[in-house]
Amino acid sequence: MEEKDITNDEAKHEAGTEEANAAEEKPENDNNEVEAKDKQEETAKEAEEIAELKASLEKTTKEKEEFYERLLRLQAEFDNYKKRTLKEKQADQKYKAQELVTALLPVLDNFERALQVKATEETKSLLDGITMVYRQFLDALKEQGVSVIESVGKEFDPNFHHAVMQAEVEDKPSNTVIEELQKGYMLKDRVIRPAMVKVNK
Amino acid sequence: MEEKDITNDEAKHEAGTEEANAAEEKPENDNNEVEAKDKQEETAKEAEEIAELKASLEKTTKEKEEFYERLLRLQAEFDNYKKRTLKEKQADQKYKAQELVTALLPVLDNFERALQVKATEETKSLLDGITMVYRQFLDALKEQGVSVIESVGKEFDPNFHHAVMQAEVEDKPSNTVIEELQKGYMLKDRVIRPAMVKVNK
């Protein structure tokens, strides 16, 4: 019995040891479970953080791309605006004299009419002086790009000539300007006033 | 002995069970270790991913902010450019006649000089006609904003008058224009040519 007991005890002891071992392992197992639970929680937290970071990154990347696209669009708009205003400025510059030139054309007409008197001995010196002024006037306008439209003898061109009369002259070519009733003027490449003409049929 | 044996066997069996249990637990423990190692690796991986994501987010946020700042700067630059070009355009528009007006001032001078002849019976009609043209000329310029600078009798003002001669006339106030040698002209609020004057000391 003793032996048995011992054996049993031993066995029991053994078993006890195993139990003790098992018991010793239990808290470890509990610890593991807690740790595992902690780790699981931690993992869940990390997964959540990763998901949040990914969402933030996606959002921020999208916003960044939007800003970049707006930047590109604004830059393109700016460039176009610069080009357009430069063109407008150049056109403004090119034709800036137009308003004054237009206002001066009746002065030129009257000037010419006033000079179409026959010079006498008494008026010759005055007429010469005034004719010089007229030429100087015309030169100043020419320097600003004003030119007289050619008409008499030229083929009728509706871009430059305004036909106010028609004639049938047999010894002159048809569709040709045979008389100028009022001078036409251009400012650079722009017709300011077409020449008023009589055209042969 | 039988009992003992049995007991022992039982005990052994028990122990065996415990051993088996222990043995069964061993791989579990290994599994746990592997799992723990896996989890550790996983955790490390996740931590790495989080760090990478955070770095990416920081970088992207910084880039986003840079684009936003560039966008704001460009918008401000664009707005300034628009304001400046509008101002320039308005100034260009306001003074567009300046070049032609400047070129016409000597014509005006000569025109006036030519008209400063005494009218005789023979020249009267011509002079009247030419004077009318001169007035029309001046009116066209005035319509474009040209005006004559007042001088004689006015206090000398270096902004409008160019003193080319001095005089000492006792019965006239000092620092006053007593004679105009050449007319001065303005285009709107801008002096195109100051009046050349004689000033009393």
Coordinates of C-alpha atoms in Angstrom, one line a residue:
Chain A
M1 CA 0.0 0.0 0.0
E2 CA 2.8 2.2 0.9
E3 CA 4.3 1.5 -2.4
K4 CA 1.0 1.9 -4.0
D5 CA 0.4 4.9 -1.9
I6 CA 3.7 6.2 -2.8
T7 CA 3.2 5.2 -6.3
N8 CA -0.2 6.7 -6.1
D9 CA 1.2 9.6 -4.3
E10 CA 3.9 9.8 -6.8
A11 CA 1.4 9.4 -9.4
K12 CA -0.8 11.8 -7.6
H13 CA 2.2 13.9 -7.1
E14 CA 3.0 13.5 -10.7
A15 CA -0.5 14.2 -11.5
G16 CA -0.3 17.0 -9.0
T17 CA 2.8 18.2 -10.6
E18 CA 1.0 18.0 -13.9
E19 CA -1.9 19.7 -12.3
A20 CA 0.3 22.2 -10.8
N21 CA 2.0 22.6 -14.1
A22 CA -1.4 22.9 -15.6
A23 CA -2.4 25.3 -12.9
E24 CA 0.8 27.1 -13.4
E25 CA 0.1 27.3 -17.0
K26 CA -3.4 28.5 -16.5
P27 CA -2.5 32.0 -15.5
E28 CA 0.0 31.9 -18.3
N29 CA -2.8 30.9 -20.5
D30 CA -4.9 33.6 -19.0
N31 CA -2.1 36.0 -19.6
N32 CA -1.8 34.8 -23.1
E33 CA -5.5 35.2 -23.5
V34 CA -5.3 38.7 -22.1
E35 CA -2.3 39.4 -24.2
A36 CA -4.0 37.9 -27.2
K37 CA -7.0 40.0 -26.4
D38 CA -4.8 43.0 -25.9
K39 CA -3.0 42.2 -29.1
Q40 CA -6.3 41.7 -30.9
E41 CA -7.5 45.0 -29.6
E42 CA -4.2 46.5 -30.5
T43 CA -4.4 45.0 -33.9
A44 CA -7.9 46.2 -34.3
K45 CA -6.8 49.7 -33.2
E46 CA -3.9 49.6 -35.6
A47 CA -6.1 48.4 -38.4
E48 CA -8.5 51.2 -37.6
E49 CA -5.6 53.7 -37.6
I50 CA -4.4 52.3 -40.9
A51 CA -7.8 52.7 -42.4
E52 CA -8.1 56.2 -41.1
L53 CA -4.7 57.1 -42.3
K54 CA -5.5 55.6 -45.7
A55 CA -8.7 57.6 -45.9
S56 CA -6.9 60.8 -44.8
L57 CA -4.2 60.2 -47.4
E58 CA -6.8 59.5 -50.1
K59 CA -8.7 62.7 -49.2
T60 CA -5.5 64.8 -48.9
T61 CA -4.2 63.4 -52.2
K62 CA -7.5 64.2 -53.9
E63 CA -7.4 67.8 -52.5
K64 CA -3.8 68.2 -53.5
E65 CA -4.7 67.0 -57.0
E66 CA -7.6 69.4 -57.1
F67 CA -5.4 72.3 -56.0
Y68 CA -2.8 71.3 -58.6
E69 CA -5.5 71.2 -61.4
R70 CA -6.9 74.6 -60.2
L71 CA -3.3 75.9 -60.3
L72 CA -2.8 74.6 -63.9
R73 CA -6.1 76.0 -65.0
L74 CA -5.4 79.4 -63.4
Q75 CA -2.0 79.4 -65.0
A76 CA -3.5 78.7 -68.4
E77 CA -6.2 81.3 -67.8
F78 CA -3.5 83.8 -66.8
D79 CA -1.4 83.0 -69.8
N80 CA -4.4 83.5 -72.1
Y81 CA -5.3 86.7 -70.4
K82 CA -1.8 88.0 -70.9
K83 CA -1.8 87.0 -74.6
R84 CA -5.2 88.6 -75.1
T85 CA -4.4 91.8 -73.3
L86 CA -1.1 92.1 -75.2
K87 CA -3.0 91.7 -78.5
E88 CA -5.6 94.2 -77.5
K89 CA -2.8 96.6 -76.4
Q90 CA -1.0 96.2 -79.7
A91 CA -4.3 96.8 -81.6
D92 CA -5.1 99.8 -79.4
Q93 CA -1.5 101.1 -80.0
K94 CA -1.8 100.5 -83.7
Y95 CA -5.0 102.4 -84.2
K96 CA -4.9 104.8 -81.3
A97 CA -4.9 107.8 -83.6
Q98 CA -8.1 106.7 -85.3
E99 CA -10.5 108.8 -83.4
L100 CA -8.5 112.1 -83.9
V101 CA -7.8 111.2 -87.5
T102 CA -11.5 110.6 -88.1
A103 CA -12.3 114.0 -86.5
L104 CA -9.6 115.7 -88.6
L105 CA -10.8 114.4 -92.0
P106 CA -13.5 117.1 -92.5
V107 CA -10.8 119.7 -91.6
L108 CA -8.6 118.2 -94.3
D109 CA -11.5 118.4 -96.8
N110 CA -12.3 122.0 -96.0
F111 CA -8.6 122.8 -96.1
E112 CA -8.3 121.4 -99.6
R113 CA -11.5 123.2 -100.7
A114 CA -10.2 126.5 -99.3
L115 CA -7.0 126.1 -101.3
Q116 CA -8.8 125.4 -104.6
V117 CA -8.9 129.1 -105.4
K118 CA -6.9 130.6 -108.2
A119 CA -3.9 132.4 -106.9
T120 CA -3.7 136.1 -107.8
E121 CA -0.7 138.4 -107.3
E122 CA -2.3 139.5 -104.0
T123 CA -3.1 136.1 -102.6
K124 CA -0.1 134.2 -103.9
S125 CA 2.1 134.7 -100.8
L126 CA -0.8 133.9 -98.4
L127 CA -1.8 130.8 -100.5
D128 CA 1.8 129.6 -100.6
G129 CA 2.1 129.9 -96.8
I130 CA -1.2 128.1 -96.2
T131 CA -0.4 125.4 -98.8
M132 CA 2.8 124.7 -96.8
V133 CA 0.8 124.4 -93.6
Y134 CA -1.6 122.0 -95.4
R135 CA 1.4 119.8 -96.6
Q136 CA 2.8 119.9 -93.1
F137 CA -0.6 118.8 -91.7
L138 CA -0.8 115.9 -94.2
D139 CA 2.8 114.9 -93.4
A140 CA 2.0 114.8 -89.7
L141 CA -0.9 112.5 -90.4
K142 CA 1.1 110.3 -92.7
E143 CA 3.8 109.9 -90.0
Q144 CA 1.0 108.4 -87.8
G145 CA 0.1 105.9 -90.6
V146 CA -2.6 107.9 -92.4
S147 CA -2.6 107.4 -96.2
V148 CA -4.8 108.6 -99.0
I149 CA -6.7 105.9 -100.9
E150 CA -6.0 105.8 -104.6
S151 CA -9.0 105.9 -106.8
V152 CA -9.2 107.7 -110.2
G153 CA -8.0 105.2 -112.9
K154 CA -8.1 102.3 -110.5
E155 CA -10.5 99.3 -110.8
F156 CA -13.5 99.8 -108.5
D157 CA -12.9 98.0 -105.2
P158 CA -15.8 98.2 -102.7
N159 CA -13.3 97.7 -99.8
F160 CA -11.8 101.1 -100.6
H161 CA -14.3 102.9 -102.8
H162 CA -17.8 104.0 -102.1
A163 CA -19.7 104.3 -105.5
V164 CA -22.1 107.2 -105.3
M165 CA -22.5 107.8 -109.0
Q166 CA -22.3 105.7 -112.2
A167 CA -21.3 106.8 -115.7
E168 CA -21.1 105.3 -119.1
V169 CA -18.0 106.5 -120.7
E170 CA -17.2 104.5 -123.8
D171 CA -13.4 105.3 -124.1
K172 CA -12.8 104.3 -120.5
P173 CA -12.6 100.7 -119.1
S174 CA -15.7 99.5 -117.3
N175 CA -15.8 99.0 -113.5
T176 CA -13.2 101.7 -113.1
V177 CA -13.2 104.8 -111.0
I178 CA -13.5 107.8 -113.3
E179 CA -13.9 110.5 -110.8
E180 CA -13.3 111.1 -107.1
L181 CA -15.9 113.2 -105.2
Q182 CA -14.3 112.9 -101.8
K183 CA -10.9 111.6 -100.8
G184 CA -10.7 108.3 -98.9
Y185 CA -8.2 107.7 -96.1
M186 CA -6.7 104.7 -94.4
L187 CA -5.0 104.4 -91.0
K188 CA -2.4 101.8 -91.5
D189 CA -4.3 98.7 -92.9
R190 CA -7.7 100.0 -91.8
V191 CA -10.0 102.0 -94.0
I192 CA -11.1 105.1 -92.0
R193 CA -13.2 106.5 -94.8
P194 CA -13.6 105.0 -98.2
A195 CA -13.2 107.3 -101.2
M196 CA -16.5 108.6 -102.6
V197 CA -16.3 107.9 -106.4
K198 CA -18.0 107.8 -109.7
V199 CA -17.6 104.4 -111.4
N200 CA -17.8 103.6 -115.1
K201 CA -20.4 100.9 -116.0
Chain B
M1 CA -1.2 -4.6 -6.4
E2 CA -3.9 -4.8 -8.9
E3 CA -5.5 -1.9 -7.3
K4 CA -2.2 -0.2 -7.0
D5 CA -1.5 -1.2 -10.5
I6 CA -4.8 0.1 -11.5
T7 CA -4.4 3.1 -9.4
N8 CA -0.9 3.4 -10.6
D9 CA -2.1 2.7 -14.1
E10 CA -4.9 5.1 -13.4
A11 CA -2.4 7.5 -12.0
K12 CA -0.1 6.8 -14.8
H13 CA -3.1 7.1 -17.1
E14 CA -3.9 10.2 -15.3
A15 CA -0.4 11.3 -15.5
G16 CA -0.4 10.1 -19.0
T17 CA -3.5 12.2 -19.7
E18 CA -1.8 15.1 -18.1
E19 CA 1.3 14.3 -20.1
A20 CA -0.8 14.0 -23.1
N21 CA -2.5 17.1 -22.2
A22 CA 0.8 18.7 -21.6
A23 CA 2.0 17.2 -24.8
E24 CA -1.1 18.4 -26.5
E25 CA -0.5 21.8 -25.1
K26 CA 3.1 21.8 -26.2
P27 CA 2.3 22.3 -29.9
E28 CA -0.3 24.8 -28.8
N29 CA 2.4 26.6 -27.0
D30 CA 4.5 26.4 -30.1
N31 CA 1.6 27.6 -32.1
N32 CA 1.1 30.4 -29.6
E33 CA 4.8 31.3 -30.0
V34 CA 4.5 31.1 -33.7
E35 CA 1.3 33.1 -33.6
A36 CA 2.9 35.5 -31.2
K37 CA 5.9 35.8 -33.5
D38 CA 3.5 36.2 -36.4
K39 CA 1.6 38.7 -34.5
Q40 CA 4.7 40.5 -33.5
E41 CA 5.8 40.5 -37.1
E42 CA 2.3 41.6 -38.1
T43 CA 2.4 44.3 -35.5
A44 CA 5.8 45.4 -36.7
K45 CA 4.5 45.4 -40.3
E46 CA 1.5 47.4 -39.2
A47 CA 3.6 49.8 -37.3
E48 CA 5.8 50.2 -40.4
E49 CA 2.7 50.7 -42.5
I50 CA 1.4 53.3 -40.1
A51 CA 4.7 55.1 -40.2
E52 CA 4.8 55.0 -43.9
L53 CA 1.2 56.2 -44.2
K54 CA 1.9 59.0 -41.7
A55 CA 5.0 60.0 -43.7
S56 CA 3.0 59.9 -46.9
L57 CA 0.2 61.9 -45.3
E58 CA 2.6 64.5 -44.0
K59 CA 4.3 64.7 -47.4
T60 CA 1.0 65.0 -49.3
T61 CA -0.4 67.5 -46.8
K62 CA 2.8 69.6 -47.3
E63 CA 2.5 69.4 -51.1
K64 CA -1.2 70.2 -50.9
E65 CA -0.4 73.2 -48.8
E66 CA 2.3 74.3 -51.2
F67 CA -0.1 74.0 -54.2
Y68 CA -2.7 75.9 -52.2
E69 CA -0.2 78.7 -51.4
R70 CA 0.9 78.8 -55.0
L71 CA -2.7 79.0 -56.0
L72 CA -3.3 81.9 -53.7
R73 CA -0.1 83.7 -54.9
L74 CA -1.0 83.1 -58.5
Q75 CA -4.5 84.4 -57.9
A76 CA -3.2 87.5 -56.2
E77 CA -0.7 88.0 -59.1
F78 CA -3.4 87.5 -61.6
D79 CA -5.7 90.1 -59.8
N80 CA -2.8 92.6 -59.7
Y81 CA -2.0 92.0 -63.3
K82 CA -5.7 92.6 -64.2
K83 CA -5.8 95.8 -62.2
R84 CA -2.5 97.0 -63.6
T85 CA -3.4 96.3 -67.3
L86 CA -6.8 97.9 -66.8
K87 CA -5.1 101.0 -65.4
E88 CA -2.7 101.0 -68.3
K89 CA -5.5 100.5 -70.8
Q90 CA -7.4 103.4 -69.3
A91 CA -4.3 105.6 -69.4
D92 CA -3.6 104.4 -73.0
Q93 CA -7.2 105.2 -73.9
K94 CA -7.0 108.6 -72.1
Y95 CA -3.8 109.8 -73.8
K96 CA -4.1 107.8 -77.1
A97 CA -4.2 111.0 -79.1
Q98 CA -1.0 112.3 -77.6
E99 CA 1.4 111.3 -80.3
L100 CA -0.7 112.8 -83.1
V101 CA -1.5 115.9 -81.1
T102 CA 2.2 116.4 -80.4
A103 CA 2.9 116.0 -84.1
L104 CA 0.2 118.5 -85.0
L105 CA 1.4 121.3 -82.6
P106 CA 3.9 122.7 -85.1
V107 CA 1.2 122.6 -87.8
L108 CA -1.0 124.7 -85.4
D109 CA 1.9 127.1 -84.8
N110 CA 2.5 127.6 -88.5
F111 CA -1.2 127.9 -89.2
E112 CA -1.5 130.7 -86.7
R113 CA 1.6 132.4 -88.1
A114 CA 0.2 132.2 -91.6
L115 CA -3.0 133.8 -90.5
Q116 CA -1.2 136.7 -88.8
V117 CA -1.3 138.7 -92.0
K118 CA -3.3 141.9 -92.4
A119 CA -6.4 141.2 -94.4
T120 CA -6.7 143.2 -97.6
E121 CA -9.7 143.4 -99.9
E122 CA -8.2 140.7 -102.1
T123 CA -7.2 138.3 -99.4
K124 CA -10.1 138.8 -97.0
S125 CA -12.3 136.0 -98.5
L126 CA -9.4 133.5 -98.6
L127 CA -8.4 134.5 -95.0
D128 CA -11.9 134.0 -93.8
G129 CA -12.1 130.6 -95.3
I130 CA -8.7 129.5 -93.9
T131 CA -9.6 131.0 -90.5
M132 CA -12.7 128.8 -90.5
V133 CA -10.6 125.8 -91.3
Y134 CA -8.2 126.7 -88.5
R135 CA -11.1 127.0 -86.0
Q136 CA -12.4 123.7 -87.1
F137 CA -9.0 122.2 -86.7
L138 CA -8.7 123.5 -83.1
D139 CA -12.3 122.3 -82.4
A140 CA -11.4 118.8 -83.5
L141 CA -8.4 118.8 -81.2
K142 CA -10.5 120.2 -78.3
E143 CA -13.0 117.4 -78.8
Q144 CA -10.2 115.0 -78.2
G145 CA -9.3 116.7 -74.9
V146 CA -6.7 119.2 -76.2
S147 CA -6.7 122.6 -74.5
V148 CA -4.6 125.8 -74.7
I149 CA -2.6 126.7 -71.6
E150 CA -3.4 130.1 -70.3
S151 CA -0.4 132.2 -69.7
V152 CA -0.4 136.0 -70.1
G153 CA -1.5 137.7 -66.9
K154 CA -1.2 134.5 -64.9
E155 CA 1.2 133.8 -62.1
F156 CA 4.2 131.9 -63.5
D157 CA 3.8 128.2 -62.9
P158 CA 6.7 125.9 -63.9
N159 CA 4.2 123.1 -64.4
F160 CA 2.6 124.9 -67.3
H161 CA 5.0 127.6 -68.3
H162 CA 8.5 127.5 -69.6
A163 CA 10.3 130.8 -68.8
V164 CA 12.6 131.6 -71.7
M165 CA 12.9 135.3 -71.0
Q166 CA 12.7 137.6 -68.0
A167 CA 11.7 141.2 -67.8
E168 CA 11.5 143.9 -65.2
V169 CA 8.3 145.8 -65.7
E170 CA 7.4 148.0 -62.8
D171 CA 3.7 148.4 -63.3
K172 CA 3.1 144.6 -63.6
P173 CA 3.1 142.2 -60.7
S174 CA 6.3 140.1 -60.2
N175 CA 6.5 136.4 -61.1
T176 CA 3.8 136.9 -63.6
V177 CA 3.7 136.0 -67.3
I178 CA 3.8 139.2 -69.3
E179 CA 4.3 137.7 -72.8
E180 CA 3.6 134.4 -74.6
L181 CA 6.2 133.4 -77.2
Q182 CA 4.7 130.0 -78.1
K183 CA 1.4 128.6 -77.1
G184 CA 1.3 125.7 -74.7
Y185 CA -1.1 122.7 -74.9
M186 CA -2.5 120.1 -72.7
L187 CA -4.1 116.8 -73.4
K188 CA -6.7 116.4 -70.7
D189 CA -4.7 116.7 -67.4
R190 CA -1.3 116.2 -69.1
V191 CA 0.9 119.0 -70.3
I192 CA 1.9 118.1 -73.9
R193 CA 3.9 121.3 -74.4
P194 CA 4.4 124.0 -71.8
A195 CA 3.8 127.6 -72.9
M196 CA 7.1 129.5 -73.7
V197 CA 6.8 132.7 -71.8
K198 CA 8.5 135.9 -70.7
V199 CA 8.2 136.4 -66.9
N200 CA 8.3 139.6 -64.9
K201 CA 10.9 139.5 -62.2

